[in-house]
Short mmCIF file of C-alpha atoms in Angstrom, two decimals:
data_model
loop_
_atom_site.label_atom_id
_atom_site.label_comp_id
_atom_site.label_asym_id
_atom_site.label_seq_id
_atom_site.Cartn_x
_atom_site.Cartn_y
_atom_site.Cartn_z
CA UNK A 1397 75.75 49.81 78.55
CA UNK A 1398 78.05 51.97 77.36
CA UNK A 1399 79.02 53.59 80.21
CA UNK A 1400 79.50 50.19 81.61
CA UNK A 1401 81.97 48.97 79.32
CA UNK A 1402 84.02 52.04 79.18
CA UNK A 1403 84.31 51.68 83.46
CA UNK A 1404 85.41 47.92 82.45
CA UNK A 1405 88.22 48.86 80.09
CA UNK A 1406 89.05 51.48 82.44
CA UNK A 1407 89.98 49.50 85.41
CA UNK A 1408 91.90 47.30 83.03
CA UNK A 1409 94.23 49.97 81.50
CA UNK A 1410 94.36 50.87 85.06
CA UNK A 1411 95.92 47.67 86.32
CA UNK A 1412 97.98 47.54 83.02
CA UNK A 1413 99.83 50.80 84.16
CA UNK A 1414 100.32 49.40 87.34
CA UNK A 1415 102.46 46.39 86.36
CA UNK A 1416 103.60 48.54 83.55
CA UNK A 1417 103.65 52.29 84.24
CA UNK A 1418 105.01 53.45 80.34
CA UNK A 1419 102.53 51.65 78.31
CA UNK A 1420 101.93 54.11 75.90
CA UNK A 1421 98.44 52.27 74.67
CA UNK A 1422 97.06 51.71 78.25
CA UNK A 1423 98.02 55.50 78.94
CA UNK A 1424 96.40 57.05 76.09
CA UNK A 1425 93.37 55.15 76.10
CA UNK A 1426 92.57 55.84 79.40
CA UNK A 1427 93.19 59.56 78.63
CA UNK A 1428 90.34 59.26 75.92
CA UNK A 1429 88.15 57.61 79.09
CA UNK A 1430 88.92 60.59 80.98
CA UNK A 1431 87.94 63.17 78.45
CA UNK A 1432 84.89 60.91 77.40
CA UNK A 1433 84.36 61.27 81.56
CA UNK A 1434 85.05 65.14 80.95
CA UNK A 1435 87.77 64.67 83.58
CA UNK A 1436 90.27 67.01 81.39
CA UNK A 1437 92.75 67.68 84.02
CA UNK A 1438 93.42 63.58 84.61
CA UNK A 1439 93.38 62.92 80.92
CA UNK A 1440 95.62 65.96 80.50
CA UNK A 1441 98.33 64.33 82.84
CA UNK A 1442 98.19 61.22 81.01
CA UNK A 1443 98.85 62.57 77.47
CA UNK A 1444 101.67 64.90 78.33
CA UNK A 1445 103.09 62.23 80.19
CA UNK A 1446 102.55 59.90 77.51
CA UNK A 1447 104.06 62.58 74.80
CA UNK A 1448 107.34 62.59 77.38
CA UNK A 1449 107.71 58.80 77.40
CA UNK A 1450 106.71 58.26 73.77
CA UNK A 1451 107.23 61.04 71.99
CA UNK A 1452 106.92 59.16 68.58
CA UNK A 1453 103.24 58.22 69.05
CA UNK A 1454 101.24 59.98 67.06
CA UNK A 1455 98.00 59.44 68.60
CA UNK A 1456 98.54 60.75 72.04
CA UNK A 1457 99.92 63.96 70.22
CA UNK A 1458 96.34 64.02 68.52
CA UNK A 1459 94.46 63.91 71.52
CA UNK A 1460 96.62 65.96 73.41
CA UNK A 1461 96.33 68.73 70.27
CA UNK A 1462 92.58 67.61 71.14
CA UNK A 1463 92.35 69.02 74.83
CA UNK A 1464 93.84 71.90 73.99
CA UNK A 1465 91.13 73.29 71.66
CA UNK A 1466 88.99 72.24 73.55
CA UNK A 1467 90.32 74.72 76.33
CA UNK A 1468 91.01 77.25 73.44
CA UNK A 1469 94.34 77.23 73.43
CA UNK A 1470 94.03 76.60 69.57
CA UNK A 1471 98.22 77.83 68.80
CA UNK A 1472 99.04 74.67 71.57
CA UNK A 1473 96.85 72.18 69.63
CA UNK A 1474 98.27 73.69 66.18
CA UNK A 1475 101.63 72.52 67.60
CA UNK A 1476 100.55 69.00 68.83
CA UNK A 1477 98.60 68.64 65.56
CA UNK A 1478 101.70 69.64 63.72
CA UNK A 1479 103.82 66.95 65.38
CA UNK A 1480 101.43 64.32 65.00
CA UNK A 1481 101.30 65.18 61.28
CA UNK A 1482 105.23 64.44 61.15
CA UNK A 1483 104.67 61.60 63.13
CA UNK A 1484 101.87 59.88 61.11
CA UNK A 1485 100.31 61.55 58.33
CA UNK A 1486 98.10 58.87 57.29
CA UNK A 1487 95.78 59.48 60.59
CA UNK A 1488 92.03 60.63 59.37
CA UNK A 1489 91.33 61.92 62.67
CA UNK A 1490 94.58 64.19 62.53
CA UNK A 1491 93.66 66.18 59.56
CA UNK A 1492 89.62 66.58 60.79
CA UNK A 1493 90.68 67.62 64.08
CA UNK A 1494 93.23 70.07 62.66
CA UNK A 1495 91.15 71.23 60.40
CA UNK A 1496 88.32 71.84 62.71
CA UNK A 1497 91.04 74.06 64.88
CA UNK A 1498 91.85 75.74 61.62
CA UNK A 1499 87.58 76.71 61.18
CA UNK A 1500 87.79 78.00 64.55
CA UNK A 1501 90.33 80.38 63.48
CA UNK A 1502 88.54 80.95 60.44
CA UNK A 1503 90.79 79.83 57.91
CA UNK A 1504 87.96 77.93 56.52
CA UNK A 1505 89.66 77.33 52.87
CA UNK A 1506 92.71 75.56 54.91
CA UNK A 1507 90.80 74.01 56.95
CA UNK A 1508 88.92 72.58 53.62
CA UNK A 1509 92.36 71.12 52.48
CA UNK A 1510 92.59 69.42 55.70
CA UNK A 1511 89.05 68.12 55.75
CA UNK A 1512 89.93 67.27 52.32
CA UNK A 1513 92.87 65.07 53.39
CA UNK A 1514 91.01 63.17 55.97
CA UNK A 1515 88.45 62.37 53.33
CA UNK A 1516 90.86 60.87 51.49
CA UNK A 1517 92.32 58.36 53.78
CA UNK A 1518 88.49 57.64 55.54
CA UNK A 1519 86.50 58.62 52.75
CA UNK A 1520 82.57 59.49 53.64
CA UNK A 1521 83.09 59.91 57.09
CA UNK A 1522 79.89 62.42 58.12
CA UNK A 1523 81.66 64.43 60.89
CA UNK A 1524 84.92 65.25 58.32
CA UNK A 1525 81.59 66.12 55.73
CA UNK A 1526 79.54 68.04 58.46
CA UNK A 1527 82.24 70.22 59.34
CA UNK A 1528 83.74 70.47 55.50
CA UNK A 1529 80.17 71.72 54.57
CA UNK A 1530 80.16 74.33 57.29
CA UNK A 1531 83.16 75.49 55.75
CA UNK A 1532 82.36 76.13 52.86
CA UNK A 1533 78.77 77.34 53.87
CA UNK A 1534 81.25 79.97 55.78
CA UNK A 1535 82.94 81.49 52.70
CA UNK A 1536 79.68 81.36 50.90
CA UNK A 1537 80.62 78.26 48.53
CA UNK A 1538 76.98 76.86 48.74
CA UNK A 1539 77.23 75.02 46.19
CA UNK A 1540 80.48 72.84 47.36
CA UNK A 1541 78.82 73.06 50.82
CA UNK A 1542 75.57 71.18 49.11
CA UNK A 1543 77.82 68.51 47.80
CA UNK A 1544 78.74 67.57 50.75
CA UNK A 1545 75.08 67.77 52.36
CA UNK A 1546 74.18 65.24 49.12
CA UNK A 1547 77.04 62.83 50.58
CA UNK A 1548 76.02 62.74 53.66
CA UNK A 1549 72.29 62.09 52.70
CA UNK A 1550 73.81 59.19 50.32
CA UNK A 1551 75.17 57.45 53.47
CA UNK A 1552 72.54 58.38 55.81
CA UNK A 1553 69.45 59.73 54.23
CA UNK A 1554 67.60 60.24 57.60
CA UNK A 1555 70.84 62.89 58.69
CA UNK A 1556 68.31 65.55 60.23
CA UNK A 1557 71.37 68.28 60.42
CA UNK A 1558 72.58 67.47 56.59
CA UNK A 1559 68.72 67.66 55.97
CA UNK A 1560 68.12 70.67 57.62
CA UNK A 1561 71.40 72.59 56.03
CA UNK A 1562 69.80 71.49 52.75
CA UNK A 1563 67.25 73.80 53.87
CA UNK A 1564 69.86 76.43 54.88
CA UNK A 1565 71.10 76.04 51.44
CA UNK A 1566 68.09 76.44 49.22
CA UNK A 1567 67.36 79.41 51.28
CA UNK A 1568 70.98 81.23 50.27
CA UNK A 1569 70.15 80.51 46.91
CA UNK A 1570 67.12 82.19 47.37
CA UNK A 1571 64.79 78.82 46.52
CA UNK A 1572 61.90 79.53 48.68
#
């Protein structure tokens, strides 16, 4: 049904950009289509296009910082990330996906600050927890990785991978 929906809103934004070629929502959300699609070349056009046009919206800077750590270019998504974060630093999804590019580089305790920021503006958001627990689980800080684990289980308390990590943590602490 999904998939169905997301082909609807596609051929809209599609005939948006036809009567109106720079508008920056219709070109950005089709670029998340296209990456939801895995089409990362067409979606790839759209943003940097989009970042041309509007250079001043934040979000197409995000997903554009997106694509490229996806493709491992992690220094090219710093720099989009970077942007969007003088653009609009009240976007969750900036400092989660930044800070994820930051674990990848294993700078786990700045990527905690980031994952820390997004918490604050979308508190209890799993993914931002998930990946906050991992780092921390990284640098051996089981207990603040835990925390997180007991969270997630507050908002979800059928979360197989927080349960399981519980697991992983009572092992490191040798409870077994």
């Amino acid at each position: 049904a999904l998939d169905g929906k997301r082909e609807k809103a596609q051929k809209y934004y599609e005939k948006t950009l036809e009567i109106d070629p720079d508008n920056v929502a219709a070109l950005n959300n089709l670029a998340n289509i296209l990456l939801d699609q895995g089409k990362e070349d067409e979606a790839l056009k759209y943003l940097k296009y989009t970042t041309q046009m509007h250079p001043d919206y934040a979000e197409a800077w995000i997903n554009l910082g997106l694509i490229n750590e996806e493709a491992n270019k992690v220094d090219e998504a710093m720099k989009c990330y970077d942007i969007a974060k003088d653009l609009d630093p009240g976007s969750a999804a900036l400092w989660h996906n930044r800070g994820y590019a930051l674990r990848r580089q294993n700078k786990f305790r700045e990527a905690i600050v980031d994952y820390d920021t997004s918490l604050r503006i979308r508190p209890l958001h799993i993914n931002t927890l998930m990946d906050k627990a991992f780092a921390h689980m990284s640098i051996l800080e089981v207990d603040e990785a835990d925390r997180c684990y007991d969270e997630i289980l507050k908002i979800e308390p059928n979360h197989a991978e927080a349960l399981g990590d519980k697991g992983t943590v009572q092992f490191a602490r040798g409870n077994y």
